Structure formats: C-alpha cells, structure tokens
CSV table of C-alpha atoms in Angstrom, one decimal:
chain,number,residue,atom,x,y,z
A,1,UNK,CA,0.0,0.0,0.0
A,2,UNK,CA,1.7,3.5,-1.1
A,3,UNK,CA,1.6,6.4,1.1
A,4,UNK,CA,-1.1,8.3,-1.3
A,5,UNK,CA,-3.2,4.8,-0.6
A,6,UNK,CA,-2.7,5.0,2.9
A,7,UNK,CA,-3.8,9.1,3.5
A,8,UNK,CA,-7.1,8.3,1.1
A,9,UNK,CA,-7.9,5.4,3.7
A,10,UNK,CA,-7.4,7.1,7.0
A,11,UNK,CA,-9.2,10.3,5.5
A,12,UNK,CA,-12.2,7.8,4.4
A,13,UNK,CA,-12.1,6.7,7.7
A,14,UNK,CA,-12.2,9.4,9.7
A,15,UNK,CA,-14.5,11.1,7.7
A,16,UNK,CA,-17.1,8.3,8.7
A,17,UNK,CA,-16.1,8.9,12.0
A,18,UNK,CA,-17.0,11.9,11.9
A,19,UNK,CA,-20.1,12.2,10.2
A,20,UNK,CA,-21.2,9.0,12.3
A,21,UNK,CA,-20.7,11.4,15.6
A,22,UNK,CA,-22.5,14.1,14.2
A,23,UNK,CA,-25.3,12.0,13.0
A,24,UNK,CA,-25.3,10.9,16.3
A,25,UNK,CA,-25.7,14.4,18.8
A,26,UNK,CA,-28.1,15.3,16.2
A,27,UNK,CA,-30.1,12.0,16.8
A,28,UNK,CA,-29.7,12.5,20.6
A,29,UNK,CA,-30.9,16.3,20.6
A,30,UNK,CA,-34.1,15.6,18.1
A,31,UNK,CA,-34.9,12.6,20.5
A,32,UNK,CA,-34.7,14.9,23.1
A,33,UNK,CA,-36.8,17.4,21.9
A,34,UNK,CA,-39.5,15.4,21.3
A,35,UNK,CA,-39.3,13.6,24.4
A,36,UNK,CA,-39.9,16.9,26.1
A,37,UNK,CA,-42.9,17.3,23.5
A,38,UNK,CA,-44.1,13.9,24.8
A,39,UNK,CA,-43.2,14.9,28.4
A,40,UNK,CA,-45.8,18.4,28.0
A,41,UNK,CA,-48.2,16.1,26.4
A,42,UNK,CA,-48.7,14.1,29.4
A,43,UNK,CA,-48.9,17.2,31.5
A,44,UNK,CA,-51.8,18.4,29.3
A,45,UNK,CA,-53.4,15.1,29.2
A,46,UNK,CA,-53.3,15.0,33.0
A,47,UNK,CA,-54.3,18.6,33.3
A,48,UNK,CA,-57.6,17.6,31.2
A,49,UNK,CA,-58.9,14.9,32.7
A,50,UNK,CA,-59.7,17.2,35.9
A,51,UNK,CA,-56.5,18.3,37.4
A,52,UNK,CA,-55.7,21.2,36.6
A,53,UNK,CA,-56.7,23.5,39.3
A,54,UNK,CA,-54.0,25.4,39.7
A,55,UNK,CA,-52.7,24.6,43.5
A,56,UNK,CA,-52.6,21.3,42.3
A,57,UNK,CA,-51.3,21.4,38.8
A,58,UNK,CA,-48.6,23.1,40.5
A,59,UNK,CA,-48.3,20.6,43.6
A,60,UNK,CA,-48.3,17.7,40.9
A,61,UNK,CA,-45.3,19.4,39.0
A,62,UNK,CA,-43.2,20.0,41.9
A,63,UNK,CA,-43.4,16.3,43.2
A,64,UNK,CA,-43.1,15.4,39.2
A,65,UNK,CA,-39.8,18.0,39.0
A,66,UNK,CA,-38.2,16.1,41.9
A,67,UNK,CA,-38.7,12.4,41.1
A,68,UNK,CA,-37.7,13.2,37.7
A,69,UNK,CA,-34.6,15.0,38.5
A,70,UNK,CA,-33.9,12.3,41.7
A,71,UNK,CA,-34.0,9.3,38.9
A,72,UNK,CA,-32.5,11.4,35.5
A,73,UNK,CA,-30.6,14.3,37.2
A,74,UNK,CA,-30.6,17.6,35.4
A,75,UNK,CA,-32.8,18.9,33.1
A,76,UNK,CA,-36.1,18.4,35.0
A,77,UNK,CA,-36.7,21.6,37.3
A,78,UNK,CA,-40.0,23.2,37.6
A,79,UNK,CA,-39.3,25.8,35.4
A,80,UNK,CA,-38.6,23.1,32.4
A,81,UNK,CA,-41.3,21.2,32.9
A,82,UNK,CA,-43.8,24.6,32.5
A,83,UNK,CA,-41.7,24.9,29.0
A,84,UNK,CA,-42.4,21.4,28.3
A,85,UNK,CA,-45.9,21.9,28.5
A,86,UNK,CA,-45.4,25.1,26.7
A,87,UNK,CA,-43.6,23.4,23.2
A,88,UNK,CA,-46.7,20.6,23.1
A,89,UNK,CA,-49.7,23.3,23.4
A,90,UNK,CA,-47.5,25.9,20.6
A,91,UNK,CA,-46.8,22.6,18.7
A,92,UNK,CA,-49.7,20.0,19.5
A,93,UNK,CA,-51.8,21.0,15.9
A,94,UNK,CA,-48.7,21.0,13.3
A,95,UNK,CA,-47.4,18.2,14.9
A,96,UNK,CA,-50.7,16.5,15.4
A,97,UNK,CA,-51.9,16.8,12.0
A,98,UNK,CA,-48.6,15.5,10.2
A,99,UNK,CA,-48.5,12.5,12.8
A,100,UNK,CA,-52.0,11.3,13.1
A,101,UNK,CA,-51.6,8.1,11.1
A,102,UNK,CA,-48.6,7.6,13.2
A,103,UNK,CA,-49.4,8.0,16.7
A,104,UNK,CA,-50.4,4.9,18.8
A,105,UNK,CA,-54.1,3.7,19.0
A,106,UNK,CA,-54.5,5.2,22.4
A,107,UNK,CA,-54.2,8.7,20.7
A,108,UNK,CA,-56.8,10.5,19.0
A,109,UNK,CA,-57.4,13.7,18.1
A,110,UNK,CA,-60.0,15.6,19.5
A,111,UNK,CA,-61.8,19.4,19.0
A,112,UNK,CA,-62.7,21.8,22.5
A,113,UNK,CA,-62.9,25.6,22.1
A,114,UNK,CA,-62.4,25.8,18.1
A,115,UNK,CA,-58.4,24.4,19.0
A,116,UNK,CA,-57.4,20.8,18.1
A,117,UNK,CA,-56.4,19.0,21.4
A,118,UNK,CA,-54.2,15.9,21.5
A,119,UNK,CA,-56.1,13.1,24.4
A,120,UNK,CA,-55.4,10.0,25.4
A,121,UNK,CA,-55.5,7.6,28.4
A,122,UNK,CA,-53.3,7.9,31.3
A,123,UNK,CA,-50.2,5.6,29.4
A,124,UNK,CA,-49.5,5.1,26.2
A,125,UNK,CA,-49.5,1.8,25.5
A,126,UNK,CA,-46.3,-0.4,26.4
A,127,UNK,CA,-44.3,-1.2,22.9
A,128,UNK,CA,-45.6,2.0,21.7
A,129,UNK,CA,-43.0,4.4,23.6
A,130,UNK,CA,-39.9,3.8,20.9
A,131,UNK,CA,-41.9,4.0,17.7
A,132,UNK,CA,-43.7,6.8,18.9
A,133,UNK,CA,-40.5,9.0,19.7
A,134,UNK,CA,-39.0,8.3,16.5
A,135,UNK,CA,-42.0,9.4,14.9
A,136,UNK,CA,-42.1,12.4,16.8
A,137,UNK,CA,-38.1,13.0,16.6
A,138,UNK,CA,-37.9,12.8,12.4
A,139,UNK,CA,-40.5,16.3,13.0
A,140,UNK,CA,-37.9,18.3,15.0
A,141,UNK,CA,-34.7,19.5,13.3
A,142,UNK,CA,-33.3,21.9,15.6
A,143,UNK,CA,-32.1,21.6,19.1
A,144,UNK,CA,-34.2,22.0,22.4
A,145,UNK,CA,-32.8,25.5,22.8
A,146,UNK,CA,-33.6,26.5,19.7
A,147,UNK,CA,-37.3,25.7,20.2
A,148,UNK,CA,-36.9,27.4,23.5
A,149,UNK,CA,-35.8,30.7,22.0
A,150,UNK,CA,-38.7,29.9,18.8
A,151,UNK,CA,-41.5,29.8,21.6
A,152,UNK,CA,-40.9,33.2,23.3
A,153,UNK,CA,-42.0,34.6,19.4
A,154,UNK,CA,-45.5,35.5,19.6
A,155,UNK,CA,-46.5,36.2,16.2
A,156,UNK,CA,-47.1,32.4,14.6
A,157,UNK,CA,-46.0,33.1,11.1
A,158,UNK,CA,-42.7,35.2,11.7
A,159,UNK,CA,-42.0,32.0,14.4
A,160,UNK,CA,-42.7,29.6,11.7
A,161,UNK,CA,-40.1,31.6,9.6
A,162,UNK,CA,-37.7,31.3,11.6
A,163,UNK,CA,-37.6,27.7,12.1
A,164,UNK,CA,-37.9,26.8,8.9
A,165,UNK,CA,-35.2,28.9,7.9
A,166,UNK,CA,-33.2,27.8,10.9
A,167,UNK,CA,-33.4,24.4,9.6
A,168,UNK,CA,-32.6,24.7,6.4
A,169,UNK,CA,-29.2,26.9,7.1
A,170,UNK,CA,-28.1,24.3,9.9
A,171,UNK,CA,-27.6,27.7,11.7
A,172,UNK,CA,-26.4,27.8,15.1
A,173,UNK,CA,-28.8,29.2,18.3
A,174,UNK,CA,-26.0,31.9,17.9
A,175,UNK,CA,-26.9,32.9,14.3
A,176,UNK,CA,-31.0,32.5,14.9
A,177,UNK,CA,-30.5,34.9,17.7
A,178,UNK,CA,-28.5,37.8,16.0
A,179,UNK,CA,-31.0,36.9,12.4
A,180,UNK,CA,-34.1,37.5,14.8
A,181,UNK,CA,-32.7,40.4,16.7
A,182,UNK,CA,-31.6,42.2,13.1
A,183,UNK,CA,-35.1,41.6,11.9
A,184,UNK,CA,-34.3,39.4,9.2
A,185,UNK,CA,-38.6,38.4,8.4
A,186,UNK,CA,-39.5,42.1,8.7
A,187,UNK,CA,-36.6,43.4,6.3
A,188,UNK,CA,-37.5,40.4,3.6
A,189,UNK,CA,-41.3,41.1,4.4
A,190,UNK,CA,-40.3,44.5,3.3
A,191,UNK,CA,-40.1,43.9,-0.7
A,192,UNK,CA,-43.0,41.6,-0.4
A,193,UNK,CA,-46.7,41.8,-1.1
A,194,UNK,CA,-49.0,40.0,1.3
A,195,UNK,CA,-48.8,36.9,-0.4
A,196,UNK,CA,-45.1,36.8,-0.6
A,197,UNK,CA,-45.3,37.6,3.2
A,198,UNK,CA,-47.2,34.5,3.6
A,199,UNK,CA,-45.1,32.4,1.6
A,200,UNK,CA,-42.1,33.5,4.0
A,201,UNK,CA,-44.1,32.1,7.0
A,202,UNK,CA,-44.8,28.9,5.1
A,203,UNK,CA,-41.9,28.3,2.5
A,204,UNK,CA,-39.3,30.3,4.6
A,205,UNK,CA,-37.1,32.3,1.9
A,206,UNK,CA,-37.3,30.5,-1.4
A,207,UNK,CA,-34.6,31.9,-4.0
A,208,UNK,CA,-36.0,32.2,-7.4
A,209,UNK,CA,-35.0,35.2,-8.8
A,210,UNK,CA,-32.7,38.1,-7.7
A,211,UNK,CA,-35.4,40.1,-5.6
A,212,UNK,CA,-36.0,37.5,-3.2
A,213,UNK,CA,-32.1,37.8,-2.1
A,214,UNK,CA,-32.5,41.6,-1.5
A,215,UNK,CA,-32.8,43.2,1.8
A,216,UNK,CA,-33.4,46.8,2.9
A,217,UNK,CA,-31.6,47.3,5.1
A,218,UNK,CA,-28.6,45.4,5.3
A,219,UNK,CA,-27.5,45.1,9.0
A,220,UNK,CA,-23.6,45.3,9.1
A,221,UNK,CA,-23.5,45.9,13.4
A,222,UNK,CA,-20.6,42.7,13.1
A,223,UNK,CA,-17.9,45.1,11.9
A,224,UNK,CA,-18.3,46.9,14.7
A,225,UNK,CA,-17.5,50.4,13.7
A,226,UNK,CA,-18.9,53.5,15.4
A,227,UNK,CA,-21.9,54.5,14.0
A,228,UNK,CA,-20.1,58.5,14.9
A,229,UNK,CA,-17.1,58.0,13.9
A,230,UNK,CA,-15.7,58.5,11.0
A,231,UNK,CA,-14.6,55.9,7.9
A,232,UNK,CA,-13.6,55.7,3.9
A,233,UNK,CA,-15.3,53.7,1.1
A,234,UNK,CA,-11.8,51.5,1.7
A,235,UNK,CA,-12.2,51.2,5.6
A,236,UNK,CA,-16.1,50.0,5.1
A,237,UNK,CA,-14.5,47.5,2.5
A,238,UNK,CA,-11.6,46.2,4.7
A,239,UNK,CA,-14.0,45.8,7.4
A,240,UNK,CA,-16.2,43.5,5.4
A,241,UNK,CA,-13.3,41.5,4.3
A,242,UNK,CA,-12.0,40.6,7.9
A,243,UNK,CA,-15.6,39.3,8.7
A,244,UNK,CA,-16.7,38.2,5.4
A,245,UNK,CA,-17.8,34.9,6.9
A,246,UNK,CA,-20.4,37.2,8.7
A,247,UNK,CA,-21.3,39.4,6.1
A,248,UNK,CA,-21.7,36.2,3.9
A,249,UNK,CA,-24.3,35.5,6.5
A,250,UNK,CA,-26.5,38.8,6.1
A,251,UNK,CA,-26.3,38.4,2.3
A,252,UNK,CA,-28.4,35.5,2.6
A,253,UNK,CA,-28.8,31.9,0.9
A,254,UNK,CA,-26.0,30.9,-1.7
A,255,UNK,CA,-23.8,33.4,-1.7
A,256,UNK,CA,-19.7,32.5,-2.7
A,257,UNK,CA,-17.3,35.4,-2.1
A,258,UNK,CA,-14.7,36.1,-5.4
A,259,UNK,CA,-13.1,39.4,-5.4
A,260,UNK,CA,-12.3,42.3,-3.7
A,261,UNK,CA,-11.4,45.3,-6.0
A,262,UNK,CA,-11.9,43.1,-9.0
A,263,UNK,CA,-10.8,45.3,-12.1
A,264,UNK,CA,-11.7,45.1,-15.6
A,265,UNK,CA,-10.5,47.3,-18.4
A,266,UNK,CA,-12.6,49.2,-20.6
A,267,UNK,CA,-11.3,51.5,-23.9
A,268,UNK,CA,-7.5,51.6,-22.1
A,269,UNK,CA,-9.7,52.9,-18.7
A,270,UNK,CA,-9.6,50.8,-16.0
A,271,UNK,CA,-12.4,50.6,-13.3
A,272,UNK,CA,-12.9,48.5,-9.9
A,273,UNK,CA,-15.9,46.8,-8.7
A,274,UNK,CA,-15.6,46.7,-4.5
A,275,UNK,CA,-17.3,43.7,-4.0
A,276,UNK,CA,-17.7,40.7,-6.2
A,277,UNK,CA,-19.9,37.5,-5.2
A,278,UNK,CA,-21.2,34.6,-7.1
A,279,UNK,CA,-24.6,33.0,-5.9
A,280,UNK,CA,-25.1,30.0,-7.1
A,281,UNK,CA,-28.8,29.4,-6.0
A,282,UNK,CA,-29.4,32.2,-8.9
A,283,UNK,CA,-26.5,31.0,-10.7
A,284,UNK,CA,-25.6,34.6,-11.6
A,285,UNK,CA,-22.4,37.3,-10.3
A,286,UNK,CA,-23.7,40.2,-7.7
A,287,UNK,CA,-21.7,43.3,-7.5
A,288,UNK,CA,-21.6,45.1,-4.9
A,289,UNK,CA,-20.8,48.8,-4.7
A,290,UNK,CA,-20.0,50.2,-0.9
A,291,UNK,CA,-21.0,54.1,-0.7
A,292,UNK,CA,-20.9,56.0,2.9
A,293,UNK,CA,-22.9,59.0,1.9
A,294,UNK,CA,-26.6,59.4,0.2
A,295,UNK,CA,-27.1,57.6,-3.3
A,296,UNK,CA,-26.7,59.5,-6.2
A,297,UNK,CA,-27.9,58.9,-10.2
A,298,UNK,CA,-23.8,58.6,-10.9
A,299,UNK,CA,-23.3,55.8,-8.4
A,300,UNK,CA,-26.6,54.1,-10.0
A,301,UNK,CA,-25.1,54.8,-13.4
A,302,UNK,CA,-21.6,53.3,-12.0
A,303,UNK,CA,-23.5,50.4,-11.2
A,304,UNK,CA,-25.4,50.0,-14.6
A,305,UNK,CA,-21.9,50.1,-16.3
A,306,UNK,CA,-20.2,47.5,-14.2
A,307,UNK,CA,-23.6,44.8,-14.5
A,308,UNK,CA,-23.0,45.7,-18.4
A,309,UNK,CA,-19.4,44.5,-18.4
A,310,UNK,CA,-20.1,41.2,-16.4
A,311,UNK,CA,-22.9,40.2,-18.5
A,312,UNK,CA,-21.2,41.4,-21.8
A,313,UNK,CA,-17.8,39.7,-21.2
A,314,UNK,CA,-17.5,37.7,-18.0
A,315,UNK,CA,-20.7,35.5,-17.2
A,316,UNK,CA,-21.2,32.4,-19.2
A,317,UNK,CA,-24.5,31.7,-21.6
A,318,UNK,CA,-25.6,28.9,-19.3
A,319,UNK,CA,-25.8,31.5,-16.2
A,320,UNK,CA,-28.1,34.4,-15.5
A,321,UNK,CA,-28.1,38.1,-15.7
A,322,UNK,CA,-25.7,39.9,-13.6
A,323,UNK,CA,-27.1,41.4,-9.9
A,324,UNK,CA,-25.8,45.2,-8.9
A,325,UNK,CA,-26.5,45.9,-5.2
A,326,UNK,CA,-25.3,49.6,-4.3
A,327,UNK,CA,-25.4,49.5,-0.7
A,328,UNK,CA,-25.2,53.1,0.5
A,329,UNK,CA,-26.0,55.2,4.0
A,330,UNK,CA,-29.2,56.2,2.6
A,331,UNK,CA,-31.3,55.1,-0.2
A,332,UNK,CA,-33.8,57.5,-2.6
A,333,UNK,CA,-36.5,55.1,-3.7
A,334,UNK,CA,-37.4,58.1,-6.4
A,335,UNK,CA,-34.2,58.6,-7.7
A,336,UNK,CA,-33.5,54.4,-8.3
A,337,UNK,CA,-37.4,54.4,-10.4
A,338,UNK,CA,-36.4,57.7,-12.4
A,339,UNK,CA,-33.0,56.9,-13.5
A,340,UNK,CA,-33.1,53.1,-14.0
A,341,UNK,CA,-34.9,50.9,-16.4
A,342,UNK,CA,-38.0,49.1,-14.7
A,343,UNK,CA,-36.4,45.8,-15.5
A,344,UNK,CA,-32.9,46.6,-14.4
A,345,UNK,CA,-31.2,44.3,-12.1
A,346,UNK,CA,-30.1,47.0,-10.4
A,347,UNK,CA,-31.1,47.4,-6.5
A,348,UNK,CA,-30.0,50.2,-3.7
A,349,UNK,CA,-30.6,49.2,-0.2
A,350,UNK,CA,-29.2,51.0,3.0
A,351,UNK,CA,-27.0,49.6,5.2
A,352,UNK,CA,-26.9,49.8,9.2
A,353,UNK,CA,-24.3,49.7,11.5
A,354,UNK,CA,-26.2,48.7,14.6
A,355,UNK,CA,-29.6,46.5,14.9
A,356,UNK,CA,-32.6,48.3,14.2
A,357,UNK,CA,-35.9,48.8,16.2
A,358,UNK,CA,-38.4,46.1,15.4
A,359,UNK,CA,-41.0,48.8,16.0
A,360,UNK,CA,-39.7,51.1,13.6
A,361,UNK,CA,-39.3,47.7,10.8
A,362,UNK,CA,-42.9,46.6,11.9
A,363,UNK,CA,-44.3,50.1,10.8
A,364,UNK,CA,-42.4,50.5,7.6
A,365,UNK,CA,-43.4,47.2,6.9
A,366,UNK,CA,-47.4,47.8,7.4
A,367,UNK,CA,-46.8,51.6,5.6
A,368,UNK,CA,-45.1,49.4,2.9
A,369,UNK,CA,-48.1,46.9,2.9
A,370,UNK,CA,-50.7,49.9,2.3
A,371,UNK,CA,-48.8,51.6,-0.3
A,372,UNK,CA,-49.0,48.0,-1.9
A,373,UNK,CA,-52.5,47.9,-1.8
A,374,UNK,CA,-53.5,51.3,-3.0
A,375,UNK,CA,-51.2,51.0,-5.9
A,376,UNK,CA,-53.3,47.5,-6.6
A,377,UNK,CA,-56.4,49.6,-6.3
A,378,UNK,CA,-55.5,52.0,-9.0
C-alpha cells in the first residue's frame, strides 16, 4: 500500500467517524426534543382529565420536578417542565396533524374551544414508547434551545419563519438569535406583497429570482464600527473583508465570495468593482458597490456600467443576468425608479451599522403593505 493509498484510507475513515458522531448528537438532541414534547403532552393530558386547578397542577409538577430530577438528574426543574408543557400546546396542531396516522391507538385527536387537542389515556401503551418517539423526533430539526428561544415569538407566522429557515441553514442558536434580533422576516417582508409575506411564514425564503435575495436594510453591526465616527469607502471594505464569513451570513442563501477590487478594463480605462460574489442558487455574479454617503444617479449609473461588463464579457451563456447591489447610508427610492430601467437588475438598499428597532421595521413594513394595496387599487 503507497503512502497516497494510505492518507485516502485514513481520511475515508475518519470522515465516517465523523459524520457518524455528528449524526449521532443530532439524533440525541431531536430525540430529546420530542421527548420533552411527549413529556408536556402528558402534563396536558393529566391537566384535562380534571386536574388542573392550579394549587394542584402546581403541587403535581413539583413532586413530578423532583422524582424526575432524583431518577435522571438535570434537566427536570420546575421551570422546564412549564416549558415542556409550553412546546406541546405551541406545537400539538402541526405536529398532530402530520402524525395522526402515526401515533399509537390510544391517541386520538380531539376538537374543544375551536383548537385541536391531543387526548389520550393515562399511558401510552407499552411497545408503543420507541416507535412513537422516533415518529415524533424525524418532525424536529433543531435543538431544544432553539425551540426554546422559537416559543418566546408570539407572532405564529414570523415564528414559523424562523424555524424553517433555521433548519434549512443548519444555523447555530448563535446565528437565529443575532438573524431574529436584526429583523431578518421584517426586512425580507419589506419587498413583499401580502402573499409573498405568507409564503415567508410557510416556505421560509425561497430563491428564485434576484429580488428574493435583496434586503433593505442590510445590518452590518458585526464590523463593529462607530456608528459617529468616521470611515472611507476602503475602511467600510476592509471591514467587510475581515468578517466576510459574517457578512456572507446577512447576504443570505448561496452566496460564494470572489473578489475584492476586482478590475476590468474598458477602452485603455480601468475601473474596480468593490465587491464581487457569485450565488449559485441564482447561478448569476452580484456586485456590490459600498457608498458611505446618500445615493446618487452617478453611483446608480456606475453600477449600470459594471452589471453591463459582467454580462457582456465575463458571465457564461448557461448563467443568469448579472445582480448590482449599491449599498449606500441612505437610499432614494425616487431617484432608483427615475434613472433606472424598470427591468434593471439593479437594487440600492441601506445599510446599518447597529440592529434596528423592530418597531420602527414593523411600521415601515405595514406603511409598505398599504402603499402595496393602494397602488393594486389603482
């Protein structure tokens, strides 16, 4: 066996290895979750059937907190139990629906108060307990923090966006808390009619053309520069650059980083594009062009010029029309619609250095909304 033979193997190997031990805490964690799901359920159930005055709902948790935590250790206090109960009544109909030809005999689905509520007799029946669970676990994807942080949302469809979206990037309970707190649903929601908005709560963020990739605004509070102070085109740039793996992030699904400064030459001239990226959801280049002060028509003409180029000389037959983002301190929806094309691939979104106030997103989202609806009226 030759050395080259030899590294191919133990890489093989270890590869395995690894992926088995991932597949693994992943297995663990989604059987965890819906054990707790299973664990709430029981609560409910128990709460139903004429318990649930409130000195002794809370009498019967207690005693339940301490056996539990006396035969399992952590992970049973008082205060989870109440959020196990929580995640079955905020999950019990999507869960209940997709699992009713699934569930054990003993379970049936019942209707009280215009809400679907999930009965059953005091056990579930013995045999039952495994298939059940990996029923249950093959519906949650994300970890029992993540669900924990999901259920404090109060609006249904923006927690439903989430999730899915959660899911679907793998990301981290790091990256679902600073994507929630930067008001990633409200800034998509933004560029959205009603029925796009309810395709976000459903579908999550699907990418079929460039629009659906656009925010406004972009959040950049990772590079951590003073919103006060003081900074060049070059030092916004740089900034980027040292966290592109962040930025990367805010731009959204699909995005591949190429160039920084990429030039091109053009009748002995030579001109620099800041940012170039490659998505290859779309399958098409995005430009980016970094401007610290208010948008002007030369910057949007600057733009137009650089998309030309790409799709003139650099981009392929077999990939799509070139997407120009000018992302600038502040944008002039006016200027864009009088001095571009309406079919220009063009878009000019602000950018923020800090996270913005979910008020203030919520009410140029509804102001949005009714301009939408007036303009379908005409």
């Amino acid at each position: 066996m030759n050395n080259n033979t030899h590294s191919n193997l133990i890489g093989q190997v270890k590869e395995i290895i690894s992926q088995a031990r991932s597949l693994a805490v992943r297995s663990v964690n989604t059987l965890q979750v819906a054990s707790n799901f299973l664990i709430g359920q029981q609560i409910v159930i128990y709460e139903q059937e004429g318990c649930n005055r409130a000195e002794y709902g809370s009498e019967m948790l207690n005693q339940l907190s301490v056996q539990l935590t006396s035969e399992f250790g952590k992970g049973y206090s008082l205060t989870n139990l109440k959020l196990f109960r929580q995640f079955f009544i905020s999950y019990r109909d999507s869960i209940g629906q997709t699992l009713s030809d699934q569930l054990p005999e003993s379970i049936e689905m019942k209707s009280q108060n215009n809400s679907d509520i999930i009965a059953t007799s005091n056990n579930i029946l013995p045999g039952n307990e495994l298939h059940l669970l990996r029923a249950m676990a093959a519906k949650f994807s994300l970890s029992w923090s993540h669900y924990v942080f999901l259920m404090a949302i109060k609006d249904d469809n923006v927690r439903s966006f989430y999730e899915i979206e959660a899911a679907k990037g793998n990301w981290s309970l790091r990256e679902l808390k600073r994507l929630f707190n930067s008001a990633l649903y409200e800034r998509l929601a933004l560029s959205r009619d009603k029925d796009g908005i309810m395709d976000l709560a459903q579908k999550g963020q699907v990418i079929d053309e460039p629009k659906d990739v656009i925010k406004n605004p972009y959040v950049l509070e990772f590079l951590g520069l003073d919103e006060k102070a003081k900074y060049s085109e070059n030092e916004l740039e740089t900034a980027i650059i040292n966290k592109v793996e962040h930025f990367l992030l805010e731009l959204g699904k699909g995005f591949l980083f190429e160039s920084r400064q990429k030039r091109f030459t053009f009748d002995e001239d030579h001109y620099f594009v800041d940012l170039v990226f490659y998505n290859r959801l779309l399958r098409c280049y995005t430009l980016i062009d970094l401007k610290i002060g208010e948008l002007t028509h030369q910057d949007l003409g600057q733009m137009q010029m650089y998309v030309n180029y790409f799709d003139r000389h650099v981009k392929q037959e077999s990939e799509n029309p070139t997407i120009g983002i000018i992302l600038c301190r502040k944008n002039k929806k006016s200027l864009v619609e009088i001095t571009l094309p309406q079919d220009a691939n063009i878009h000019a979104s602000e950018y923020l250095l800090y996270l913005p106030s979910k008020e203030q997103l919520q009410k140029q989202l509804e102001e949005a909304q009714d301009e939408w609806e007036s303009s379908q009226q005409k």
